[in-house]
Short mmCIF file of C-alpha atoms and ligand atoms in Angstrom, two decimals:
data_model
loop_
_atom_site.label_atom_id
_atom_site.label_comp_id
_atom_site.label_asym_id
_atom_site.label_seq_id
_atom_site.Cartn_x
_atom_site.Cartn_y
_atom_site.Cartn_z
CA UNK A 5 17.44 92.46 81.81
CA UNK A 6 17.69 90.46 85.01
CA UNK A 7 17.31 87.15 83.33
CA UNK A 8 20.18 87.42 81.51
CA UNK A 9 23.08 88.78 83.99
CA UNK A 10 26.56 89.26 81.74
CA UNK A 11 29.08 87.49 84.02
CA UNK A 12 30.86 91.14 84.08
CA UNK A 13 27.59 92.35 86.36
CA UNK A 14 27.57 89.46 88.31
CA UNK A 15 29.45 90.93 91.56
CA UNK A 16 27.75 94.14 90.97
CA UNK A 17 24.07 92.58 92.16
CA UNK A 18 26.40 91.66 95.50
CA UNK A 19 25.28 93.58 98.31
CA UNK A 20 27.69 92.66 100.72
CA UNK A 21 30.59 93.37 98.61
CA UNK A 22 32.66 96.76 99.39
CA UNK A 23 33.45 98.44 95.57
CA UNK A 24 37.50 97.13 95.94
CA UNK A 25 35.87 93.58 96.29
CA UNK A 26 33.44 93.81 93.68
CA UNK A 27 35.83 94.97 91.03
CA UNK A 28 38.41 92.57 92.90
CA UNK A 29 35.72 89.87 92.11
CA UNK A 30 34.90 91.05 88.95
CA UNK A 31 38.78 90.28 88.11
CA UNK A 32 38.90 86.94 89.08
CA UNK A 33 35.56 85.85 87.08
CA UNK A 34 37.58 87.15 84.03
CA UNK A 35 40.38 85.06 84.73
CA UNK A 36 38.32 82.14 85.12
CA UNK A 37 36.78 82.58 82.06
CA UNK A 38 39.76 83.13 80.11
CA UNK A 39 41.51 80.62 81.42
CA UNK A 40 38.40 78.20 80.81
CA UNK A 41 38.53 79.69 77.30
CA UNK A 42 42.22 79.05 76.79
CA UNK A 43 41.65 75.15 78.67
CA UNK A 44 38.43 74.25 76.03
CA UNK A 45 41.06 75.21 72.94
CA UNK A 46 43.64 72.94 74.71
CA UNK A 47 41.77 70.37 75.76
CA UNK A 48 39.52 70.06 72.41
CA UNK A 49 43.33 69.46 70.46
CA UNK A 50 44.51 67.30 73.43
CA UNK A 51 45.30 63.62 71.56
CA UNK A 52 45.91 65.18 68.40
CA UNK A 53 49.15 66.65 70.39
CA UNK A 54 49.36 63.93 72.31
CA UNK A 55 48.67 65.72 75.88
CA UNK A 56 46.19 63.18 77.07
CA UNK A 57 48.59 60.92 78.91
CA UNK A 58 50.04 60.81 82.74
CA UNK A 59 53.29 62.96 83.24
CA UNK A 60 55.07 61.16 85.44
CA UNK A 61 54.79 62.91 88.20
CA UNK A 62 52.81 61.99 91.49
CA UNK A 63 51.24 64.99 93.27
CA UNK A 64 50.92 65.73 97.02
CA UNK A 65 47.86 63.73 96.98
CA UNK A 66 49.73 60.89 96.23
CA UNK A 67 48.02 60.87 92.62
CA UNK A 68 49.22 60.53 89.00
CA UNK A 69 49.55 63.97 87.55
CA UNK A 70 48.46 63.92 84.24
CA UNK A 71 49.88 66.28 82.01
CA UNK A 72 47.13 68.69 81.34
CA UNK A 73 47.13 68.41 85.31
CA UNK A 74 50.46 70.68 84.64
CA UNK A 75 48.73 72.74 82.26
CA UNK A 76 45.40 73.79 83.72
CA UNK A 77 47.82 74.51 86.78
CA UNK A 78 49.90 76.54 84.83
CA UNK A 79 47.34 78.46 82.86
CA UNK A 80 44.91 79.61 86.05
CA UNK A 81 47.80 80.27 87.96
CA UNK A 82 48.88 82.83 85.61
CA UNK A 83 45.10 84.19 84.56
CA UNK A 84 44.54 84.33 88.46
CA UNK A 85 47.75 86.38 89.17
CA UNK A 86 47.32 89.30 86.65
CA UNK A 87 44.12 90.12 88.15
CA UNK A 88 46.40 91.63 91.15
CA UNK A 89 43.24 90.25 93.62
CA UNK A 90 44.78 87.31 94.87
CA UNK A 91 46.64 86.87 97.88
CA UNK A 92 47.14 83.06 98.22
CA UNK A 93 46.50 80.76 95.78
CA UNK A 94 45.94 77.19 97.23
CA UNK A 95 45.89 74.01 94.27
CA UNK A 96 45.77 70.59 94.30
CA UNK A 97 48.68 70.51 92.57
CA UNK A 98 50.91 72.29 95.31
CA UNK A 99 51.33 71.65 98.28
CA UNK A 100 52.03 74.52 99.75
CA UNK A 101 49.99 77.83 98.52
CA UNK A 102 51.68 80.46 96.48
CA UNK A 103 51.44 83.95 97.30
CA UNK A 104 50.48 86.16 94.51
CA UNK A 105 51.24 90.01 94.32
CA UNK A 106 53.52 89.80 97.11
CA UNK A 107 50.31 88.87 99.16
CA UNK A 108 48.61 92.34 98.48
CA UNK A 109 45.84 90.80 96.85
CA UNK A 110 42.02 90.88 98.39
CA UNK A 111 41.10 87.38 98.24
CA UNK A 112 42.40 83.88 98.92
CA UNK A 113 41.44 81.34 96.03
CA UNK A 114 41.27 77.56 96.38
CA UNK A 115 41.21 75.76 92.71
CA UNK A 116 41.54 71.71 91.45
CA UNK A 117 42.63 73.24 88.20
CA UNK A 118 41.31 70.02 86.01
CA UNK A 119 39.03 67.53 88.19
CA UNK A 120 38.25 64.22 86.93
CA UNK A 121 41.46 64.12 84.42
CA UNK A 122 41.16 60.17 84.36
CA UNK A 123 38.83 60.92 82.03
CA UNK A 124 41.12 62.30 79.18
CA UNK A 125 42.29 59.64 78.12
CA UNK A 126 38.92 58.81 76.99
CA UNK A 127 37.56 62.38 75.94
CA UNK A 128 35.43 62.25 78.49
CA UNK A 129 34.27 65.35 80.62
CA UNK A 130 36.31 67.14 83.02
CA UNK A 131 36.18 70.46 85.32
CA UNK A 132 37.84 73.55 87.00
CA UNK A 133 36.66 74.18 90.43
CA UNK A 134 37.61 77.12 92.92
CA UNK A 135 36.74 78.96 95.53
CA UNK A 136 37.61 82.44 96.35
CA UNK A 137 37.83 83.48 100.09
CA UNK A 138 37.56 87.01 101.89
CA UNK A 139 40.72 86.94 104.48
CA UNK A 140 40.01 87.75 107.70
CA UNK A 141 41.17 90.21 109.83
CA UNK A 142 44.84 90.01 111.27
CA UNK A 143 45.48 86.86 109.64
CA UNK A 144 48.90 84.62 110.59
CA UNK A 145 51.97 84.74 108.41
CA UNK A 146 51.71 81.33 107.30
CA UNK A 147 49.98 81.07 103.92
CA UNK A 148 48.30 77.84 105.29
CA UNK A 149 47.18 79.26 108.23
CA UNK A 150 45.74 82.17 106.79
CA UNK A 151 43.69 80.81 103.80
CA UNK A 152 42.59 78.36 106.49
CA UNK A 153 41.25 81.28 108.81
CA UNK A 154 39.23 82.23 105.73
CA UNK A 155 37.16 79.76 105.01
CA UNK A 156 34.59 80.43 106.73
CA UNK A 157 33.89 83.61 104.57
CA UNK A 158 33.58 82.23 100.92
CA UNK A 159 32.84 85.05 98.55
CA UNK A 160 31.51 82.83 95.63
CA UNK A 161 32.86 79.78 94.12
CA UNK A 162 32.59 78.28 90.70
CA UNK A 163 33.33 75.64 87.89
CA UNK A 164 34.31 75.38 84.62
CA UNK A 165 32.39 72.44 82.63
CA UNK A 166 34.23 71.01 79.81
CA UNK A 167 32.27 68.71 77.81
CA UNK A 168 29.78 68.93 74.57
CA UNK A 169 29.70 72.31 75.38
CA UNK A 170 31.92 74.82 78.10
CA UNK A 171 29.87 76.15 80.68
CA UNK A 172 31.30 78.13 83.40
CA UNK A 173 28.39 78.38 86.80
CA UNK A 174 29.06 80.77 89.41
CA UNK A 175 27.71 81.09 92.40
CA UNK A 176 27.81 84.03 95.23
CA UNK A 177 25.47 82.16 97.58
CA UNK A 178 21.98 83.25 96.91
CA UNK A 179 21.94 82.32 93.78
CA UNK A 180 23.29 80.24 90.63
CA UNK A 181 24.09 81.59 87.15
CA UNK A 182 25.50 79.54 83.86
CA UNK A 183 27.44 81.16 80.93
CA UNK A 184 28.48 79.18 77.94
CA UNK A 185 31.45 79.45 75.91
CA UNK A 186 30.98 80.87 72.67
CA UNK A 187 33.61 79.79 70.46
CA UNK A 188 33.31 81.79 67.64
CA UNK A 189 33.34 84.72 69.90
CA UNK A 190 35.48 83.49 72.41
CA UNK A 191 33.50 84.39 75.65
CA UNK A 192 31.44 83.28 77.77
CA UNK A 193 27.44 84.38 77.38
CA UNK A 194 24.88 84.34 79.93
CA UNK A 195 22.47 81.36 79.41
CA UNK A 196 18.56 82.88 80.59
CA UNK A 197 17.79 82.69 84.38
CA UNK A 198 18.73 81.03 87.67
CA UNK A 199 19.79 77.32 88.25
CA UNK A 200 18.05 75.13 90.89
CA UNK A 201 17.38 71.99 91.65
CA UNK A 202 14.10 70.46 90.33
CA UNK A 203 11.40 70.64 92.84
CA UNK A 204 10.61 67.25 93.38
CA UNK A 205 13.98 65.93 93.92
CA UNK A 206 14.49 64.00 90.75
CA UNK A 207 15.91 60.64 91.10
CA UNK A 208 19.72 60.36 89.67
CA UNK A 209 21.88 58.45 91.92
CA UNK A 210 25.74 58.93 91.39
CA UNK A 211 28.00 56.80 93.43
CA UNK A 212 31.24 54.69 92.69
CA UNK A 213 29.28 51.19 93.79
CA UNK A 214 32.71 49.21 92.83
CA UNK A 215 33.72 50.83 96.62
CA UNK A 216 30.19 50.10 98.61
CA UNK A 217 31.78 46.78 100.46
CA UNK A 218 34.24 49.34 101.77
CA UNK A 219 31.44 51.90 103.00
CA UNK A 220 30.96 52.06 106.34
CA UNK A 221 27.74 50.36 107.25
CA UNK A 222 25.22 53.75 107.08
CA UNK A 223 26.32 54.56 103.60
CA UNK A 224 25.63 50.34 102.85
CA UNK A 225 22.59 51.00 104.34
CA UNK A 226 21.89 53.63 102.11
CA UNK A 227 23.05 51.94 98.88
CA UNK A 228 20.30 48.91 100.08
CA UNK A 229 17.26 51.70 100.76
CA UNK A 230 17.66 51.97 97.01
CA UNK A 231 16.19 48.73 95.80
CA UNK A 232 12.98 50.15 97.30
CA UNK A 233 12.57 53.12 95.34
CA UNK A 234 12.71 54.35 91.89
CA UNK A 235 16.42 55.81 90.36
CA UNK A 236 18.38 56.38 87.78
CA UNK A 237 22.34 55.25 88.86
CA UNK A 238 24.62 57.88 86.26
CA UNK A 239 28.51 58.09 87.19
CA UNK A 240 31.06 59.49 84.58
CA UNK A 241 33.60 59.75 87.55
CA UNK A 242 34.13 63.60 87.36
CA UNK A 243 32.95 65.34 89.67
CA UNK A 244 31.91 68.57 88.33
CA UNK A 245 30.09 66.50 85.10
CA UNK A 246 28.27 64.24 87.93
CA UNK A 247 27.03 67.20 90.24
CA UNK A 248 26.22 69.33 87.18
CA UNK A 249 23.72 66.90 85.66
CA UNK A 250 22.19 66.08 88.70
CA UNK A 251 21.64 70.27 89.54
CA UNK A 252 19.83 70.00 86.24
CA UNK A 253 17.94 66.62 86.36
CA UNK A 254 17.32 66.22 89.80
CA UNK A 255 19.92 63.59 92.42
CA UNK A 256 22.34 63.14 94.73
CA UNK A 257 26.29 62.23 94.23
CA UNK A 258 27.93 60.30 96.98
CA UNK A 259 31.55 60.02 97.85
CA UNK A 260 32.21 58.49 101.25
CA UNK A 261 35.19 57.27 103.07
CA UNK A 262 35.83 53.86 102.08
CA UNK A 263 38.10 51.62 103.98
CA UNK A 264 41.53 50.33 102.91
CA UNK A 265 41.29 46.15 101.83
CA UNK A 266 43.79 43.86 102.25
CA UNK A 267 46.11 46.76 103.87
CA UNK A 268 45.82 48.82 100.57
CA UNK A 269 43.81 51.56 99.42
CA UNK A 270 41.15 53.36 100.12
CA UNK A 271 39.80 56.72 101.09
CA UNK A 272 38.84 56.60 105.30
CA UNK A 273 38.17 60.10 105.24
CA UNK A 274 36.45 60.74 101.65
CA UNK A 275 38.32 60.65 98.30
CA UNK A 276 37.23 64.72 97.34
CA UNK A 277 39.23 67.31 99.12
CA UNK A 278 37.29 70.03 101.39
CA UNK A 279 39.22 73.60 100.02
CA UNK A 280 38.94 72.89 96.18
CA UNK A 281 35.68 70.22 95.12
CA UNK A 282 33.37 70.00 98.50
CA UNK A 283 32.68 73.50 99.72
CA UNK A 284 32.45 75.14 95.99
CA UNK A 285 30.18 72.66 95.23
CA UNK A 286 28.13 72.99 98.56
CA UNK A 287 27.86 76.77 98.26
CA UNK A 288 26.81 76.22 95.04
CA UNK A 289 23.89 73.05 95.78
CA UNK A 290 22.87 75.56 98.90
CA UNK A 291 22.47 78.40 96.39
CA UNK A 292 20.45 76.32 94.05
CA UNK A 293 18.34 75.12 96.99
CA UNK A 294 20.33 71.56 97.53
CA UNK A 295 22.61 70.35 100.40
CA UNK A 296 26.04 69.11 101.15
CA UNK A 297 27.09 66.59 104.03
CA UNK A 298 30.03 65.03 105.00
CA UNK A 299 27.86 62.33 106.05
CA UNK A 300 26.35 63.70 109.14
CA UNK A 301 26.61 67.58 109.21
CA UNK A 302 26.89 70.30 106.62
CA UNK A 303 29.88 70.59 104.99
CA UNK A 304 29.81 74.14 105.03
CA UNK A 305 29.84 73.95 109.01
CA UNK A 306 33.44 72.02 108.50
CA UNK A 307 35.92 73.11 110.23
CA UNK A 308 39.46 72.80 107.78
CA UNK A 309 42.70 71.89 109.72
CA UNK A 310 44.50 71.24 106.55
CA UNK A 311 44.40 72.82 103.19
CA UNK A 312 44.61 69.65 101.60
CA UNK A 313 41.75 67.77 103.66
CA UNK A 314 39.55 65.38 102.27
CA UNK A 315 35.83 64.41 103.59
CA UNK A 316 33.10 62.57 102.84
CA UNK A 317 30.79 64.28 100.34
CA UNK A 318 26.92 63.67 99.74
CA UNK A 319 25.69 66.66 97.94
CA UNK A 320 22.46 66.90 95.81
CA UNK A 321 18.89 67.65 96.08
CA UNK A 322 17.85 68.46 99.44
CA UNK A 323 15.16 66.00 99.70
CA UNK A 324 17.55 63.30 98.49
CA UNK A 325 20.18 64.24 100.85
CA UNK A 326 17.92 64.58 103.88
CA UNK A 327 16.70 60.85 103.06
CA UNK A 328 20.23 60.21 103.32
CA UNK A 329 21.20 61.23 105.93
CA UNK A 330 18.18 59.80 108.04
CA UNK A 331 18.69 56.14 106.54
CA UNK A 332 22.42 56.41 107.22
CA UNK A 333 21.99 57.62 110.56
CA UNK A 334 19.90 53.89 111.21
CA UNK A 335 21.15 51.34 109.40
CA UNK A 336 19.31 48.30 108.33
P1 AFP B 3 40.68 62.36 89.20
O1 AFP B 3 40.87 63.85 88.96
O2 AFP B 3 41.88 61.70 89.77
O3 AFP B 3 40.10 61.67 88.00
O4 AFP B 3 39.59 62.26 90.38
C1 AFP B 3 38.33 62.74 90.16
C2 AFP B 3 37.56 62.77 91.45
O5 AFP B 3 38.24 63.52 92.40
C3 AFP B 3 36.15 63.32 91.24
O6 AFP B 3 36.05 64.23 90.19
C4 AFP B 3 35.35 62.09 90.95
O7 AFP B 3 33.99 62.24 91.27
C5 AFP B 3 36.02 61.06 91.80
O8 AFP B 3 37.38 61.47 91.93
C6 AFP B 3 35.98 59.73 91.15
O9 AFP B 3 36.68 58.82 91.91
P2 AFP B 3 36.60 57.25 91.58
O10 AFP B 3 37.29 57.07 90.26
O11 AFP B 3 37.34 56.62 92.73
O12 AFP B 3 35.17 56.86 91.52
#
């Protein structure tokens, strides 16, 4: 029944997929949902082992690694490499990517193995995100330079929800499909139809106002039109737990650049980095008939110079974001 697509069939309904691609994609949806399975078990025991805390290490973003950081690094890494389908694996956590399978594999995969991890020290929600990339043709030697090249052609992306309940949603680009964890069965089961923004736009408005004096003076703009109009302001600070509610409800999440104060801090070019949280996401609010910007243009029409590259990201409901981007574009 179409409704209710196992996650197995999923790159079957994929036209544009040649069969090594399909079953290569097949693979890799396994391993996300294993290693989502093995992360909920981990995660769910987290304080009672005491895993919840930073682990001393700073990453090549500059930014606390907390231990389960390690772990979700650790665990997709290896899920993602006994598929055999992956060719370069590129992670927040490394700066460099690692080549899998002596870079025989079909695909190059971008991942944040655990987004939002400042919230597990408060059992809060967190997320997996990745992308999975077709190389292109007569790609460079360097690893960088070739996942780079391939970003343009995203195959799907998705992200693992860990929260009340584990949801992984997966998107190939025309549409979006959610499968919940079942514990006692230990995989992940369809849940009935497609995912897509609400038709009228809804009005959830997630932004980090503690930054808005640092905004640039379209997105203060923005944060102003507000006052005007009736919203609901939700923020739990992860990004896959923000985007997801507001693909159900109805909103709009903004990240964007915020300037340094006092000679410290902030994000000039966006907090969220382009590979790993804002393309996934924007393949999957296009799919779902939403939008992602960096603030003026798609972010899907982005051109990466660095695997590591962070941008502005406004991604929602398409009427949201186009209201966006025309009050930003004239500030009052
Ligand atoms: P962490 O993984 O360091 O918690 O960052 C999460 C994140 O990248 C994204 O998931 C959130 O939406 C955003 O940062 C929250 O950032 P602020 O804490 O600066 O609002």
């Amino acid at each position: 029944m179409d409704d209710m697509v196992q996650l197995d069939e999923l790159s079957e309904k994929e036209a544009g997929l040649s069969a090594p691609e399909r079953e290569g994609a097949r693979k890799i949806l396994r391993a996300l949902a294993a290693g989502g399975r093995e992360m909920a078990g981990l995660l769910a025991s987290g304080p009672l082992k005491g895993l919840t805390g930073a682990s001393g290490v700073v990453n090549v973003q500059g930014e606390e690694v907390q231990t389960f950081d390690e772990i979700a690094q650790e665990v997709f890494t290896r899920t993602l490499r006994e598929t055999g389908a992956v060719r370069c694996l590129v992670s927040e956590e490394r700066e460099t990517p690692e080549i899998q399978n002596g870079g025989s594999g079909l695909f190059h995969v971008a991942m944040d193995p655990l987004d939002g991890s400042s919230n597990l020290a408060i059992s809060g929600p967190v997320g997996s995100i990745f992308c999975v990339f077709r190389p292109s043709a007569g790609e460079p030697a360097d690893p960088s330079a070739a996942v780079l090249l391939s970003v343009p052609s995203p195959v799907f992306s998705a992200y693992v929800l860990y929260s009340v309940s584990t949801l992984l949603v997966v998107s190939f680009g025309r549409e979006v499909r959610q499968f919940a964890l079942d514990p006692a069965r230990g995989e992940f089961l369809p849940l009935p139809g497609t995912v897509r923004f609400p038709g009228d736009g809804g009005q959830i408005v997630s932004l980090n106002a503690g930054n808005a004096s640092r905004w640039r003076e379209g997105d203060q703009s923005y944060l102003r039109s507000l006052s005007g109009v009736p919203y609901s302001a939700r923020y739990v600070g992860a990004l896959v737990m923000d985007f997801h509610r507001n693909l159900l409800k109805g909103g709009i999440y903004l990240y964007p650049g915020d300037m340094p104060k006092g000679g410290s801090g902030g994000h000039p070019e966006g907090k969220l980095r382009l590979l790993y949280e804002a393309i996934p996401m924007a393949i999957i609010a296009r799919a779902a008939g939403g939008e992602a910007v960096d603030g003026t243009r798609p972010i899907l029409d982005v051109s990466p110079v660095h695997i590591h590259q962070r941008v502005p990201l406004v991604v929602g409901s398409r009427s949201l974001v186009e209201d966006y981007l025309r009050i930003s574009a004239s500030p009052s």
